[in-house]
Amino acid sequence: MTAVLVLWLVACLTGTWAVDRGNFKTCDQSSFCKRQRALKPGESPYRALLETMELTNTRLTLQLINDNNKVRLLLELYRLQGNITRVKINELKPLKPRYEVPDVLVREPPTEPLSLLSQDENGVVLSLGAEAQRVIVSARPFRLDIVEGRDVLMSLNSRGLLAFEHLRMRKDTFSYKVTSTVASTNKDEDEKEDGMWEETFKSHTDSKPNGPSAISLDFSLPGVEHVYGIPEHADTLRLKTTDNGDPYRLYNLDVFQYELYNPMALYGAVPVMLAHSAQRTTGIFWLNAAETWVDISSNTTVFGKMLDYVQGSSETPQTDVRWISESGIIDVFLMLGPTAKDVFAQYASLTGTQSFPPLTAVGYHQCRWNYNDQEDVKAVDAGFDEHDIPYDFIWLDIEHTDGKRYFTWDPHKFASPKEMLQGIMDKKRKMVAIVDPHIKVDNNYKIHNEIRSRGYYIKNKDGGDYEGWCWPGSAGYPDFTREDMRAWWASMFAYDQYEGTMENLYTWNDMNEPSVFNGPEVTMHKDAMHGAWEHRDLHNIYGFYVQMATAEGLVQRSGGVERPFVLTRAFFAGSQRYGAVWTGDNAAEWDHLKISIPMCLSLGLVGISFCGADVGGFFKSPSAELLVRWYQTGAYQPFFRAHAHLDTPRREPWLFGPENTALIREAVRQRYTLLPYWYQQFYHAHRTGEPIMRPLWVEYPQDPATFALDDEFLIGRDLLVHPVTEEGSRGVTAYLPGKDEVWFDVHTFQKHNGAQNLYIPVTMSSIPVFQRGGSIIPRKLRVRRSSSCMEHDPYTLFVALNPQRTAEGELYEDDGHTFNYEKKEFLHRRLSFVNNALSSVNLAPDATFTTQSWIERIVLLGARKPSRVSMKTADGPENQLEFDYDSSTSVLTLRKPGMNAGADWTVNFE
Amino acid sequence: VFINCSLRRFSSEVEKKTQRSFSLMLDKRFYRERKSFLCIDGSKIIPSEQVNDDYCDCEDGSDEPGTSACPRGRFYCTNLGYRPHYIPSSRVNDGICDCCDASDEYNSHAHCPNTCWNLGQRERAYVEGQMRTLDEGLRLKQQLIEEGVLLWREKQAQLGELQQVSEDLQLKLEEHRRKKHEAERLKEQALKALEARDGGEGHFFFNLLYQLKGILNQNIFKIFLKMRALGLLLTLCFGFLSDLQKKLAIDYGANREFLFLNILTPFPPDLFHSKHIFLVWGTWSGTPKNQYGQMVYENGEPCWQGGSRSATVTLTCGTETALRSVKEPSKCQYIMDFQTPVACQPVLKQQGIHSEL
């Protein structure tokens, strides 16, 4: 008895700081994953019925038949604009409709013509347009190969793992006998398999009224040894093979104290994988919102045997990938590159780009669970001024509400929220208050009453309002998949609905996986109902809709004028359109600091650029050293927010002694000097879908040394950051890419050659950051209390010359907070240094924007000493400029050229 | 330090370079109207027209005392009618009113009213109030110190008494020990006699001796009981004594002014949810200048999810002894504001007079 008690105690104590894996399913515990994974590669039972082929200008359809059970599937194949091929497979005649994910694609993707090249009894060859791209449909067994020239880019069902559990009637029901003739004539034993019609995990039973409905498909990627993406996992940037463990799991879950370096599911899911080799980058977008598992294995295949026209028969490395989802259909977009940036553009054309945030959201965010009351908020705000540390946002977690009733304020602690918000506004700062999707069941709570009376709650399997436990106790979950519900939710953010709010209050959506404390795997029962659909079908997209509706609310409350800012924990493909994400409840540990890099890099690769990790770590209490290093790292990641758990001691930046305060101040100040560059990166991401924080291989795709790097990263093209993430570090080794590149240390201006591993000795103040030779980066060096205070400040241009003595950069500016940039109210300049002249030309002549900002300083790195420097603006005379040359560092500083940032000008160096 | 109280803002917009009217009440050593300017750190000489031209030339920021150009610069708010002070240069023309005389926003969209007079008035009223509190507080403090002297004496007397009592008890105990020894010796003798005359002296004598033995035994037992009672008393007495000695060994301030808190009142008042945490006197943790301004309590009752409760109590001058506020900025870490006359210090009066405007 005592032994049991001791064991129990030990379990409780040791369990405190690690995920309780037993709460979450392994593949073996998820019956469809287990069933599907039991299928081994081999000859596919599927055969293409070529006689059913129909080819229109834009679409090929074809029936597939499973020779084992004679169930027919319908294959649709589209050629989409921008080098994308879409493959859809559904049951030809499903018993009832299967879920197809709506609202993720920004539009019905425009198609391009397909044409038939050849056809025989073995298959069909279609042309995919330019670049000698073809798709080969093999009939027996069914497979698809996408070929360019003599290279196979991708093969589908080449390992015979296409599987489609057709909808069927349950055998023990009366109607089964009627339909059984249509359904399988095959072995009945699969009906007896566990978990097909009911499944139990821990104390939760999933009723599964529709029976088995899983789908699966394999993809072979010849020549590929590196695959990336499918966030969210706390794992390396380069995905690992999963042969010896569980597949990567995509199922939005609220994981308490997650573990690192494993394939367990976390808060969000983006079913997009990138494959890269020195020759090519491609992507697979598996549009399915049900629970999904992804297996990755690495092979070397003698590929030539399969297709006689493929060059040679030498061994080629190959990565095999297999996707398994619990329900829905196969709807996959093959993004064929050929470059990484092409893939980003292709994915952006499907799901949209990163929303363009208000400039202020790119500043520093101060959060804690919780700032206790208005006085506390005021004191923290004043603390930043007292210690001269800039910040833009202060955040309020769940305790600010009246009993966890979102859209309300605690009547004692936050009795006069407008007064508080006005105080923050007076400092040109903002606030975020949390609004979670679980709604307290309380008849005196307006929001609950409205949702209930309108019938907007998700229903349980018996048709009543679904209830689960979350922060407020018993809670209902609004059905955000309903458009009318989302419209209503958005209207709740109006200033007259959400009392006590002002335009400088923004929103944070947490717990939107959704988190259900007493639900299976801390989330919603899969047999809960969203209208006709089961939660099973769309689980991974719930959080996406929550953020969508919230962002829409913030837009609407301003009459469509102001850009919203909404942070979400759960996400799906397309979430980039609605705001920022963070990596959830991490911990104050060095490994968690390290993992923030690959986690955000992975998100950036799949379109979600606005990513960050809780600076300092959410659980536990960081040492001063860890906190400083985390600020230094976070200052160079897109979303820069410190956050802390309720149970941890205070950790505002000035609480660790004057030295550490100074170090944190310096890190935050570096962030603020670079805001013009960051903002420009966001604009670029918004326009192109390219990641802001990006792995080195994206810019140096042919350098295999970069392929697995995830302890350093690029911001845009021009800044390389290798944060110090080791305790007690005395130096880091950074890989500087590009054999023709030079890199300038942004602090010392020392020049280093590319394509080398550089050892950099570090002290506590070091943040190794390098500017690429050949780039021009605008900064604002007058760091003020908040980004808004710096709006009209002058720029300093840092011109880093490459060995050819040229450099290029951009300068983007707009009002920083409205959608007016869409109406061409912005300025966008191209800055270029060539032939000893630096000039600014208009990149957007049709756009208009007047800025008060001017150029106060130009710093040339890697410069020679000129004898004379002169400047010419469009309408002014030629001016001679004062300059200062430091021969020891080859840095030339031009004193106060003074031209307006929006003007045309040229500076000549003689 | 060097540019103290000196530089006033210029009326014109810096950027437009119209006539720059330096209404400089300068320290003539540095901003003399001459052709060049030496950065105050001596690092550089620049032409005087580059002073306050919205470009930072000096590493130390000394050439731009009136603009936001230098990252390390400071701007002087004259704040006539109120208190002058420096603000970081980054707050010049940032659209937020910092100087009450509005001098920091000479080229921004912010419409800053001059609030110095109001602030000054409010400040003066506040200082007056504080002075009254201080006077009253000091008077009360003196009383408390005097009471403390009496109390101290009383406690010292108690200590003496207790020591006397314990000595007496010890003596008595010693005496009883002797008595018991004596009684035991008597009993021994009687028993020996009894054994020696075992020969058959007669039944009567045997009975007598036997009775005597009983009486002696009873006597010993009585002494033993008394001794036990005395021992208990002595233990109690030692307990009181060491308690009192410990309490009297505590640092109650220069004039033992905090004595009354520990002995007269439950301190801090018993309003916290933990009864274990504050039964002990904390540790003084004030600054060297004001050693008795703060007290910390550590290793309190265990907190949920690890750690133990702790409290930092700030003692401030007031006319009443009362807890003014309790905050819990982090879980189980309390910050309390405790007002008491004994925290009033004459030195505050000096400061108060200095800050009078």
CSV table of N, CA and C in Angstrom, one decimal, chain A residues 12 46 66 162 238 308 418 452 518 556 694:
chain,number,residue,atom,x,y,z
A,12,CYS,N,3.3,11.7,-9.6
A,12,CYS,CA,2.7,13.1,-9.6
A,12,CYS,C,3.8,14.1,-9.6
A,46,TYR,N,-5.9,-0.9,-56.5
A,46,TYR,CA,-6.7,0.0,-57.4
A,46,TYR,C,-6.2,0.0,-58.8
A,66,ASN,N,-11.4,-0.6,-56.8
A,66,ASN,CA,-10.6,-1.4,-55.9
A,66,ASN,C,-11.0,-2.9,-56.3
A,162,LEU,N,-2.5,3.7,-51.6
A,162,LEU,CA,-3.8,4.4,-51.7
A,162,LEU,C,-4.9,3.6,-51.1
A,238,ARG,N,14.4,20.0,-40.4
A,238,ARG,CA,14.4,18.9,-41.4
A,238,ARG,C,13.6,17.8,-40.7
A,308,ASP,N,10.8,3.3,-68.2
A,308,ASP,CA,11.9,3.1,-69.0
A,308,ASP,C,12.5,4.3,-69.6
A,418,LYS,N,-11.8,51.7,-20.0
A,418,LYS,CA,-11.6,52.8,-21.0
A,418,LYS,C,-10.5,53.7,-20.4
A,452,ARG,N,-26.9,30.5,-27.4
A,452,ARG,CA,-27.8,29.3,-27.2
A,452,ARG,C,-29.1,29.6,-27.9
A,518,ASN,N,-12.1,18.1,-20.1
A,518,ASN,CA,-12.6,16.8,-19.8
A,518,ASN,C,-12.9,16.0,-21.1
A,556,GLN,N,-14.4,45.0,-38.8
A,556,GLN,CA,-15.7,45.6,-38.9
A,556,GLN,C,-15.9,46.8,-37.9
A,694,ARG,N,13.4,32.8,-42.5
A,694,ARG,CA,13.5,31.7,-43.5
A,694,ARG,C,14.8,30.9,-43.3
